[in-house]
Amino acid sequence: MGDIDPRSVGAATPQRAGFSEPLALKAGKTLAAYELVYETYGTLNADRSNAVLVCHALSGNHHVAGYYADDPKKAGWWDNMIGPGKPIDTDRFFVIGVNNLGGCHGSTGPSTIDPATGQPFGASFPLMTVEDWVASQARLMDRLGIRKLAAAIGGSLGGMQAMQWTLSFPDRIRHAFVIAAAARLSTQNIAFNDVARQAILTDPDFHGGHFYAHKAIPARGLKLARMLGHITYLSEDLLMEKFGRERKRLEAALDYDVEFEVESYLRYQGDKFAQVFDANTYLLMTKALDYFDPAKEAGGDLAKALAPASAGFFVASFTSDWRFPPIRSREILKGLVGASKSVTYAEIDAPHGHDAFLLDNRSYHELVAAYVDNIASEIGAGARRTLLSRGGAELEEMRGFAGQREGT
């Protein structure tokens, strides 16, 4: 326990929320009932104005920060970003991480038992879209008593969700952090996703998506999909720096076994992923990426599509990210400027490729922290305005609360 980050939020406890109100989906189907697994960190303030929703990317989940008491080494996937004194400071904000519908970490998804059949949903689980996820997240915010988010933040697919929040619920979000994302996938990205899906779909152990009944795992397909994806998440320079052309053996074997260090690394990552991730979830998540295109219904005009948004935006890209390169973020920036929205844009020099949004980059974290400081100031000003509208003993009591908040 001695090596735990002293600025950690501490031991995290997953929570579960069940919803019996049907959720109508963009694909035309309806989920009659569902559950969402989530974690929270920090404390919701008196006027419930300091909530920050963290939206996860393709392989992410609700475990955003902290660790589990029975597994202290299992830190949240964005633990370097979230915690006391970190860029998203849990001494000031109430942070929520949610496992999206269709996921495989506890929320209702393809591996969940379908009450109608008594068997896992499998391939019959409906396709999900970014809009569907945001709609379900809004219901969770209702359950938590949060009328308006201070911010939604995410990288990659998570950034797309943060953007969609400003369109689906413009009056329920003050700021959106859209990091290493795009307003729609490039043709190349759609192509990468399809190759990954084909690796899964053609695995003999996939069984048309109903592999659970066969007590099988399409491990080969998942492994290949992850290997392909992992290559695109890293930059060429980083791969060269980490592995070069180093071999595991001194002499060339002249066969097809693992020989180069990078081959060993990719196969290890693929094998590990195949044991913990659900194949149907992978298919579903990549399709949600492909379909995201808020400008489509506005005739391809992103500025017009963004017109309903009232939030402030923080948009960031990384110079070495070739999966979601800076030009994609600049397209978002152009749309926001064209729609006369408030936006801060940062193009960060980092060598790590797409995964840079997950890493502890000082410049990146300082920029996020500075923007978050402004949000905290807004919340403080709003609380003070509320206090001044009250009188008598209640005002005196609340002044003490305000003074404590300002001192944090």
GROMACS .gro file of C-alpha atoms in nm:
model
  408
    1MET     CA    1   0.000   0.000   0.000
    2GLY     CA    2   0.298   0.231   0.042
    3ASP     CA    3   0.332   0.299  -0.332
    4ILE     CA    4  -0.024   0.437  -0.370
    5ASP     CA    5  -0.036   0.792  -0.505
    6PRO     CA    6  -0.085   1.025  -0.204
    7ARG     CA    7  -0.315   1.234  -0.425
    8SER     CA    8  -0.534   0.935  -0.507
    9VAL     CA    9  -0.908   0.952  -0.443
   10GLY     CA   10  -0.851   0.631  -0.246
   11ALA     CA   11  -1.048   0.309  -0.259
   12ALA     CA   12  -1.325   0.328  -0.519
   13THR     CA   13  -1.658   0.149  -0.488
   14PRO     CA   14  -1.862   0.067  -0.799
   15GLN     CA   15  -2.232   0.146  -0.770
   16ARG     CA   16  -2.527   0.020  -0.970
   17ALA     CA   17  -2.838   0.205  -1.088
   18GLY     CA   18  -3.135   0.022  -1.238
   19PHE     CA   19  -3.378   0.189  -1.477
   20SER     CA   20  -3.722   0.047  -1.558
   21GLU     CA   21  -3.830   0.326  -1.794
   22PRO     CA   22  -3.777   0.205  -2.153
   23LEU     CA   23  -3.500   0.373  -2.350
   24ALA     CA   24  -3.579   0.435  -2.717
   25LEU     CA   25  -3.263   0.395  -2.927
   26LYS     CA   26  -3.153   0.562  -3.248
   27ALA     CA   27  -3.146   0.222  -3.419
   28GLY     CA   28  -3.524   0.200  -3.379
   29LYS     CA   29  -3.522  -0.055  -3.098
   30THR     CA   30  -3.601  -0.008  -2.729
   31LEU     CA   31  -3.430  -0.129  -2.415
   32ALA     CA   32  -3.714  -0.214  -2.179
   33ALA     CA   33  -3.492  -0.192  -1.871
   34TYR     CA   34  -3.122  -0.162  -1.803
   35GLU     CA   35  -2.854  -0.104  -1.543
   36LEU     CA   36  -2.559   0.133  -1.538
   37VAL     CA   37  -2.250   0.075  -1.326
   38TYR     CA   38  -2.072   0.390  -1.212
   39GLU     CA   39  -1.825   0.532  -0.962
   40THR     CA   40  -1.814   0.874  -0.796
   41TYR     CA   41  -1.530   1.069  -0.639
   42GLY     CA   42  -1.540   1.387  -0.433
   43THR     CA   43  -1.847   1.552  -0.283
   44LEU     CA   44  -2.149   1.705  -0.452
   45ASN     CA   45  -2.185   2.061  -0.327
   46ALA     CA   46  -2.498   2.214  -0.176
   47ASP     CA   47  -2.642   2.349  -0.501
   48ARG     CA   48  -2.529   2.042  -0.699
   49SER     CA   49  -2.335   2.258  -0.944
   50ASN     CA   50  -1.990   2.093  -0.928
   51ALA     CA   51  -2.053   1.763  -1.108
   52VAL     CA   52  -1.811   1.650  -1.380
   53LEU     CA   53  -1.901   1.352  -1.597
   54VAL     CA   54  -1.611   1.150  -1.740
   55CYS     CA   55  -1.698   0.971  -2.066
   56HIS     CA   56  -1.488   0.671  -2.158
   57ALA     CA   57  -1.340   0.564  -2.490
   58LEU     CA   58  -1.369   0.230  -2.671
   59SER     CA   59  -1.209   0.000  -2.414
   60GLY     CA   60  -1.267   0.217  -2.106
   61ASN     CA   61  -1.513   0.179  -1.822
   62HIS     CA   62  -1.644   0.337  -1.503
   63HIS     CA   63  -1.322   0.286  -1.303
   64VAL     CA   64  -1.175   0.627  -1.376
   65ALA     CA   65  -0.974   0.705  -1.063
   66GLY     CA   66  -0.854   0.553  -0.738
   67TYR     CA   67  -0.803   0.183  -0.679
   68TYR     CA   68  -0.995  -0.116  -0.551
   69ALA     CA   69  -0.941  -0.220  -0.191
   70ASP     CA   70  -0.884  -0.583  -0.292
   71ASP     CA   71  -0.653  -0.484  -0.578
   72PRO     CA   72  -0.454  -0.167  -0.495
   73LYS     CA   73  -0.258  -0.192  -0.820
   74LYS     CA   74  -0.575  -0.160  -1.029
   75ALA     CA   75  -0.570   0.219  -1.066
   76GLY     CA   76  -0.840   0.396  -1.264
   77TRP     CA   77  -0.762   0.454  -1.630
   78TRP     CA   78  -0.743   0.834  -1.582
   79ASP     CA   79  -0.602   0.836  -1.231
   80ASN     CA   80  -0.329   1.083  -1.330
   81MET     CA   81  -0.598   1.338  -1.424
   82ILE     CA   82  -0.850   1.299  -1.141
   83GLY     CA   83  -0.795   1.332  -0.767
   84PRO     CA   84  -0.714   1.578  -0.489
   85GLY     CA   85  -0.493   1.853  -0.631
   86LYS     CA   86  -0.494   1.698  -0.979
   87PRO     CA   87  -0.624   1.879  -1.292
   88ILE     CA   88  -0.979   1.764  -1.216
   89ASP     CA   89  -0.959   1.826  -0.845
   90THR     CA   90  -1.191   1.608  -0.638
   91ASP     CA   91  -1.153   1.851  -0.347
   92ARG     CA   92  -1.359   2.090  -0.563
   93PHE     CA   93  -1.558   1.868  -0.798
   94PHE     CA   94  -1.788   1.568  -0.779
   95VAL     CA   95  -1.667   1.335  -1.054
   96ILE     CA   96  -1.875   1.055  -1.209
   97GLY     CA   97  -1.745   0.772  -1.425
   98VAL     CA   98  -1.998   0.549  -1.604
   99ASN     CA   99  -1.968   0.221  -1.790
  100ASN     CA  100  -2.169   0.279  -2.108
  101LEU     CA  101  -2.463   0.066  -2.213
  102GLY     CA  102  -2.338  -0.217  -2.429
  103GLY     CA  103  -2.020  -0.233  -2.224
  104CYS     CA  104  -1.875  -0.540  -2.059
  105HIS     CA  105  -1.788  -0.409  -1.714
  106GLY     CA  106  -2.123  -0.435  -1.541
  107SER     CA  107  -2.365  -0.215  -1.731
  108THR     CA  108  -2.631  -0.389  -1.940
  109GLY     CA  109  -2.471  -0.520  -2.257
  110PRO     CA  110  -2.437  -0.819  -2.489
  111SER     CA  111  -2.312  -1.050  -2.210
  112THR     CA  112  -2.608  -0.960  -1.984
  113ILE     CA  113  -2.885  -1.216  -1.945
  114ASP     CA  114  -3.189  -1.128  -2.156
  115PRO     CA  115  -3.496  -1.171  -1.928
  116ALA     CA  116  -3.701  -1.284  -2.228
  117THR     CA  117  -3.478  -1.582  -2.308
  118GLY     CA  118  -3.275  -1.652  -1.997
  119GLN     CA  119  -2.962  -1.641  -2.218
  120PRO     CA  120  -2.707  -1.365  -2.280
  121PHE     CA  121  -2.828  -1.103  -2.530
  122GLY     CA  122  -2.527  -1.173  -2.754
  123ALA     CA  123  -2.572  -1.054  -3.111
  124SER     CA  124  -2.936  -0.960  -3.038
  125PHE     CA  125  -2.825  -0.670  -2.820
  126PRO     CA  126  -2.915  -0.353  -3.014
  127LEU     CA  127  -2.660  -0.124  -3.172
  128MET     CA  128  -2.585   0.179  -2.960
  129THR     CA  129  -2.499   0.531  -3.068
  130VAL     CA  130  -2.328   0.819  -2.894
  131GLU     CA  131  -2.672   0.985  -2.865
  132ASP     CA  132  -2.806   0.676  -2.685
  133TRP     CA  133  -2.520   0.681  -2.435
  134VAL     CA  134  -2.573   1.048  -2.360
  135ALA     CA  135  -2.947   0.990  -2.311
  136SER     CA  136  -2.878   0.712  -2.059
  137GLN     CA  137  -2.614   0.922  -1.883
  138ALA     CA  138  -2.867   1.206  -1.848
  139ARG     CA  139  -3.103   0.965  -1.673
  140LEU     CA  140  -2.825   0.873  -1.432
  141MET     CA  141  -2.768   1.243  -1.363
  142ASP     CA  142  -3.141   1.271  -1.287
  143ARG     CA  143  -3.108   0.982  -1.042
  144LEU     CA  144  -2.816   1.159  -0.872
  145GLY     CA  145  -3.010   1.484  -0.851
  146ILE     CA  146  -2.779   1.668  -1.090
  147ARG     CA  147  -2.971   1.909  -1.309
  148LYS     CA  148  -2.671   2.067  -1.480
  149LEU     CA  149  -2.317   1.937  -1.526
  150ALA     CA  150  -2.026   2.169  -1.457
  151ALA     CA  151  -1.855   1.975  -1.737
  152ALA     CA  152  -1.837   1.656  -1.938
  153ILE     CA  153  -1.491   1.541  -2.037
  154GLY     CA  154  -1.351   1.262  -2.250
  155GLY     CA  155  -1.086   1.163  -2.498
  156SER     CA  156  -1.143   0.993  -2.834
  157LEU     CA  157  -1.491   0.833  -2.825
  158GLY     CA  158  -1.533   0.995  -2.484
  159GLY     CA  159  -1.475   1.337  -2.638
  160MET     CA  160  -1.751   1.266  -2.889
  161GLN     CA  161  -1.989   1.199  -2.599
  162ALA     CA  162  -1.890   1.525  -2.431
  163MET     CA  163  -1.967   1.707  -2.758
  164GLN     CA  164  -2.301   1.528  -2.795
  165TRP     CA  165  -2.401   1.637  -2.445
  166THR     CA  166  -2.392   1.999  -2.565
  167LEU     CA  167  -2.632   1.911  -2.847
  168SER     CA  168  -2.868   1.665  -2.680
  169PHE     CA  169  -2.897   1.860  -2.355
  170PRO     CA  170  -2.767   2.213  -2.418
  171ASP     CA  171  -2.927   2.347  -2.100
  172ARG     CA  172  -2.772   2.075  -1.882
  173ILE     CA  173  -2.400   2.129  -1.935
  174ARG     CA  174  -2.175   2.430  -1.877
  175HIS     CA  175  -1.851   2.307  -2.039
  176ALA     CA  176  -1.733   2.025  -2.267
  177PHE     CA  177  -1.379   1.892  -2.294
  178VAL     CA  178  -1.336   1.736  -2.639
  179ILE     CA  179  -0.989   1.579  -2.638
  180ALA     CA  180  -0.817   1.385  -2.918
  181ALA     CA  181  -1.151   1.343  -3.092
  182ALA     CA  182  -1.329   1.422  -3.417
  183ALA     CA  183  -1.668   1.546  -3.531
  184ARG     CA  184  -1.681   1.234  -3.750
  185LEU     CA  185  -1.442   0.954  -3.837
  186SER     CA  186  -1.222   0.975  -4.141
  187THR     CA  187  -1.259   0.711  -4.411
  188GLN     CA  188  -0.929   0.561  -4.296
  189ASN     CA  189  -1.058   0.525  -3.940
  190ILE     CA  190  -1.375   0.354  -4.058
  191ALA     CA  191  -1.154   0.119  -4.259
  192PHE     CA  192  -0.941   0.034  -3.954
  193ASN     CA  193  -1.257  -0.039  -3.755
  194ASP     CA  194  -1.394  -0.268  -4.022
  195VAL     CA  195  -1.073  -0.471  -4.043
  196ALA     CA  196  -1.084  -0.511  -3.664
  197ARG     CA  197  -1.448  -0.622  -3.678
  198GLN     CA  198  -1.378  -0.869  -3.957
  199ALA     CA  199  -1.108  -1.029  -3.742
  200ILE     CA  200  -1.375  -1.096  -3.478
  201LEU     CA  201  -1.663  -1.185  -3.710
  202THR     CA  202  -1.457  -1.447  -3.897
  203ASP     CA  203  -1.318  -1.612  -3.584
  204PRO     CA  204  -1.468  -1.967  -3.574
  205ASP     CA  205  -1.532  -1.922  -3.202
  206PHE     CA  206  -1.754  -1.617  -3.259
  207HIS     CA  207  -2.060  -1.831  -3.346
  208GLY     CA  208  -2.254  -1.540  -3.490
  209GLY     CA  209  -2.220  -1.346  -3.164
  210HIS     CA  210  -2.368  -1.622  -2.945
  211PHE     CA  211  -2.036  -1.767  -2.834
  212TYR     CA  212  -2.147  -1.763  -2.468
  213ALA     CA  213  -2.375  -2.062  -2.527
  214HIS     CA  214  -2.076  -2.249  -2.670
  215LYS     CA  215  -1.860  -2.157  -2.369
  216ALA     CA  216  -1.616  -2.010  -2.616
  217ILE     CA  217  -1.426  -1.684  -2.656
  218PRO     CA  218  -1.332  -1.553  -3.002
  219ALA     CA  219  -0.988  -1.485  -2.859
  220ARG     CA  220  -0.802  -1.494  -3.191
  221GLY     CA  221  -1.027  -1.230  -3.344
  222LEU     CA  222  -1.017  -1.007  -3.037
  223LYS     CA  223  -0.641  -1.042  -3.021
  224LEU     CA  224  -0.597  -0.935  -3.384
  225ALA     CA  225  -0.843  -0.647  -3.342
  226ARG     CA  226  -0.653  -0.521  -3.038
  227MET     CA  227  -0.315  -0.557  -3.206
  228LEU     CA  228  -0.433  -0.352  -3.502
  229GLY     CA  229  -0.592  -0.090  -3.279
  230HIS     CA  230  -0.290  -0.066  -3.054
  231ILE     CA  231  -0.061   0.011  -3.346
  232THR     CA  232  -0.285   0.303  -3.444
  233TYR     CA  233  -0.292   0.440  -3.088
  234LEU     CA  234   0.086   0.482  -3.077
  235SER     CA  235   0.309   0.702  -3.289
  236GLU     CA  236   0.579   0.564  -3.517
  237ASP     CA  237   0.846   0.754  -3.324
  238LEU     CA  238   0.729   0.608  -2.992
  239LEU     CA  239   0.730   0.253  -3.128
  240MET     CA  240   1.080   0.307  -3.263
  241GLU     CA  241   1.197   0.453  -2.933
  242LYS     CA  242   1.047   0.170  -2.726
  243PHE     CA  243   1.134  -0.126  -2.946
  244GLY     CA  244   1.345  -0.022  -3.243
  245ARG     CA  245   1.434  -0.332  -3.441
  246GLU     CA  246   1.543  -0.521  -3.132
  247ARG     CA  247   1.517  -0.897  -3.154
  248LYS     CA  248   1.437  -1.149  -2.885
  249ARG     CA  249   1.710  -1.373  -3.028
  250LEU     CA  250   2.057  -1.286  -3.144
  251GLU     CA  251   2.034  -1.476  -3.470
  252ALA     CA  252   1.748  -1.452  -3.719
  253ALA     CA  253   1.537  -1.768  -3.701
  254LEU     CA  254   1.397  -1.724  -4.051
  255ASP     CA  255   1.053  -1.845  -3.946
  256TYR     CA  256   0.716  -1.697  -3.849
  257ASP     CA  257   0.755  -1.718  -3.473
  258VAL     CA  258   0.791  -1.409  -3.252
  259GLU     CA  259   1.128  -1.256  -3.327
  260PHE     CA  260   1.114  -0.878  -3.290
  261GLU     CA  261   1.040  -0.716  -2.953
  262VAL     CA  262   0.750  -0.519  -3.100
  263GLU     CA  263   0.588  -0.846  -3.212
  264SER     CA  264   0.615  -0.982  -2.859
  265TYR     CA  265   0.464  -0.663  -2.716
  266LEU     CA  266   0.167  -0.658  -2.953
  267ARG     CA  267   0.087  -1.025  -2.901
  268TYR     CA  268   0.102  -0.981  -2.525
  269GLN     CA  269  -0.136  -0.682  -2.543
  270GLY     CA  270  -0.369  -0.875  -2.771
  271ASP     CA  271  -0.376  -1.186  -2.553
  272LYS     CA  272  -0.439  -0.983  -2.238
  273PHE     CA  273  -0.723  -0.787  -2.399
  274ALA     CA  274  -0.892  -1.099  -2.535
  275GLN     CA  275  -0.928  -1.237  -2.183
  276VAL     CA  276  -1.103  -0.932  -2.034
  277PHE     CA  277  -1.308  -0.772  -2.312
  278ASP     CA  278  -1.628  -0.886  -2.480
  279ALA     CA  279  -1.623  -0.935  -2.857
  280ASN     CA  280  -1.979  -0.810  -2.910
  281THR     CA  281  -1.899  -0.498  -2.709
  282TYR     CA  282  -1.598  -0.434  -2.931
  283LEU     CA  283  -1.817  -0.456  -3.241
  284LEU     CA  284  -2.079  -0.229  -3.088
  285MET     CA  285  -1.831   0.035  -2.971
  286THR     CA  286  -1.655   0.061  -3.307
  287LYS     CA  287  -1.988   0.097  -3.488
  288ALA     CA  288  -2.085   0.381  -3.253
  289LEU     CA  289  -1.760   0.550  -3.355
  290ASP     CA  290  -1.839   0.503  -3.723
  291TYR     CA  291  -2.191   0.644  -3.697
  292PHE     CA  292  -2.108   0.957  -3.499
  293ASP     CA  293  -2.163   1.256  -3.728
  294PRO     CA  294  -2.362   1.543  -3.572
  295ALA     CA  295  -2.328   1.753  -3.890
  296LYS     CA  296  -2.505   1.492  -4.105
  297GLU     CA  297  -2.856   1.610  -4.019
  298ALA     CA  298  -2.744   1.970  -4.081
  299GLY     CA  299  -2.644   1.894  -4.439
  300GLY     CA  300  -2.279   1.848  -4.341
  301ASP     CA  301  -2.258   2.198  -4.187
  302LEU     CA  302  -2.090   2.148  -3.849
  303ALA     CA  303  -2.136   2.511  -3.744
  304LYS     CA  304  -2.510   2.478  -3.805
  305ALA     CA  305  -2.518   2.150  -3.612
  306LEU     CA  306  -2.341   2.313  -3.317
  307ALA     CA  307  -2.577   2.611  -3.307
  308PRO     CA  308  -2.794   2.471  -3.022
  309ALA     CA  309  -2.493   2.436  -2.789
  310SER     CA  310  -2.458   2.688  -2.508
  311ALA     CA  311  -2.158   2.535  -2.332
  312GLY     CA  312  -1.801   2.655  -2.334
  313PHE     CA  313  -1.557   2.420  -2.508
  314PHE     CA  314  -1.203   2.303  -2.441
  315VAL     CA  315  -1.071   2.126  -2.751
  316ALA     CA  316  -0.729   1.961  -2.752
  317SER     CA  317  -0.523   1.756  -2.995
  318PHE     CA  318  -0.175   1.600  -2.994
  319THR     CA  319   0.081   1.653  -3.267
  320SER     CA  320   0.178   1.285  -3.304
  321ASP     CA  321  -0.178   1.149  -3.302
  322TRP     CA  322  -0.236   1.010  -3.650
  323ARG     CA  323  -0.557   0.824  -3.558
  324PHE     CA  324  -0.731   1.150  -3.457
  325PRO     CA  325  -0.484   1.408  -3.589
  326PRO     CA  326  -0.494   1.781  -3.506
  327ILE     CA  327  -0.673   1.856  -3.834
  328ARG     CA  328  -0.980   1.674  -3.695
  329SER     CA  329  -0.979   1.894  -3.385
  330ARG     CA  330  -0.931   2.202  -3.602
  331GLU     CA  331  -1.248   2.102  -3.789
  332ILE     CA  332  -1.432   2.107  -3.457
  333LEU     CA  333  -1.271   2.442  -3.376
  334LYS     CA  334  -1.379   2.586  -3.711
  335GLY     CA  335  -1.736   2.468  -3.652
  336LEU     CA  336  -1.746   2.620  -3.305
  337VAL     CA  337  -1.604   2.952  -3.422
  338GLY     CA  338  -1.852   2.950  -3.711
  339ALA     CA  339  -2.132   2.898  -3.461
  340SER     CA  340  -1.995   3.181  -3.241
  341LYS     CA  341  -1.929   2.951  -2.945
  342SER     CA  342  -1.680   3.007  -2.666
  343VAL     CA  343  -1.383   2.777  -2.729
  344THR     CA  344  -1.028   2.725  -2.606
  345TYR     CA  345  -0.806   2.521  -2.838
  346ALA     CA  346  -0.474   2.354  -2.753
  347GLU     CA  347  -0.249   2.162  -2.990
  348ILE     CA  348  -0.006   1.981  -2.764
  349ASP     CA  349   0.340   1.868  -2.868
  350ALA     CA  350   0.359   1.509  -2.747
  351PRO     CA  351   0.534   1.202  -2.895
  352HIS     CA  352   0.292   0.936  -2.771
  353GLY     CA  353   0.032   0.924  -3.047
  354HIS     CA  354  -0.341   0.891  -2.977
  355ASP     CA  355  -0.279   0.749  -2.630
  356ALA     CA  356  -0.128   1.083  -2.525
  357PHE     CA  357  -0.465   1.190  -2.387
  358LEU     CA  358  -0.431   0.919  -2.120
  359LEU     CA  359  -0.076   1.003  -2.017
  360ASP     CA  360   0.080   1.237  -1.764
  361ASN     CA  361   0.197   1.519  -1.992
  362ARG     CA  362   0.279   1.832  -1.791
  363SER     CA  363   0.176   2.089  -2.054
  364TYR     CA  364  -0.148   1.905  -2.124
  365HIS     CA  365  -0.240   1.872  -1.758
  366GLU     CA  366  -0.157   2.236  -1.687
  367LEU     CA  367  -0.389   2.349  -1.966
  368VAL     CA  368  -0.673   2.130  -1.839
  369ALA     CA  369  -0.612   2.250  -1.483
  370ALA     CA  370  -0.621   2.616  -1.589
  371TYR     CA  371  -0.953   2.570  -1.768
  372VAL     CA  372  -1.094   2.375  -1.473
  373ASP     CA  373  -0.987   2.659  -1.241
  374ASN     CA  374  -1.207   2.893  -1.444
  375ILE     CA  375  -1.500   2.653  -1.404
  376ALA     CA  376  -1.442   2.644  -1.027
  377SER     CA  377  -1.447   3.024  -1.022
  378GLU     CA  378  -1.777   3.025  -1.211
  379ILE     CA  379  -1.926   2.782  -0.961
  380GLY     CA  380  -1.803   2.993  -0.670
  381ALA     CA  381  -1.948   3.309  -0.823
  382GLY     CA  382  -2.280   3.133  -0.881
  383ALA     CA  383  -2.290   3.012  -0.521
  384ARG     CA  384  -2.221   3.364  -0.395
  385ARG     CA  385  -2.502   3.506  -0.608
  386THR     CA  386  -2.738   3.249  -0.457
  387LEU     CA  387  -2.627   3.336  -0.105
  388LEU     CA  388  -2.680   3.708  -0.156
  389SER     CA  389  -3.039   3.643  -0.257
  390ARG     CA  390  -3.115   3.494   0.085
  391GLY     CA  391  -3.155   3.670   0.416
  392GLY     CA  392  -3.148   3.640   0.792
  393ALA     CA  393  -2.989   3.351   0.977
  394GLU     CA  394  -2.986   3.133   0.666
  395LEU     CA  395  -2.764   3.388   0.491
  396GLU     CA  396  -2.519   3.389   0.781
  397GLU     CA  397  -2.512   3.011   0.789
  398MET     CA  398  -2.450   2.988   0.415
  399ARG     CA  399  -2.180   3.257   0.424
  400GLY     CA  400  -1.976   3.022   0.636
  401PHE     CA  401  -2.020   2.748   0.374
  402ALA     CA  402  -1.915   2.987   0.096
  403GLY     CA  403  -1.606   3.090   0.288
  404GLN     CA  404  -1.505   2.725   0.329
  405ARG     CA  405  -1.548   2.666  -0.046
  406GLU     CA  406  -1.344   2.971  -0.139
  407GLY     CA  407  -1.065   2.849   0.082
  408THR     CA  408  -1.035   2.513  -0.092
   0.00000   0.00000   0.00000
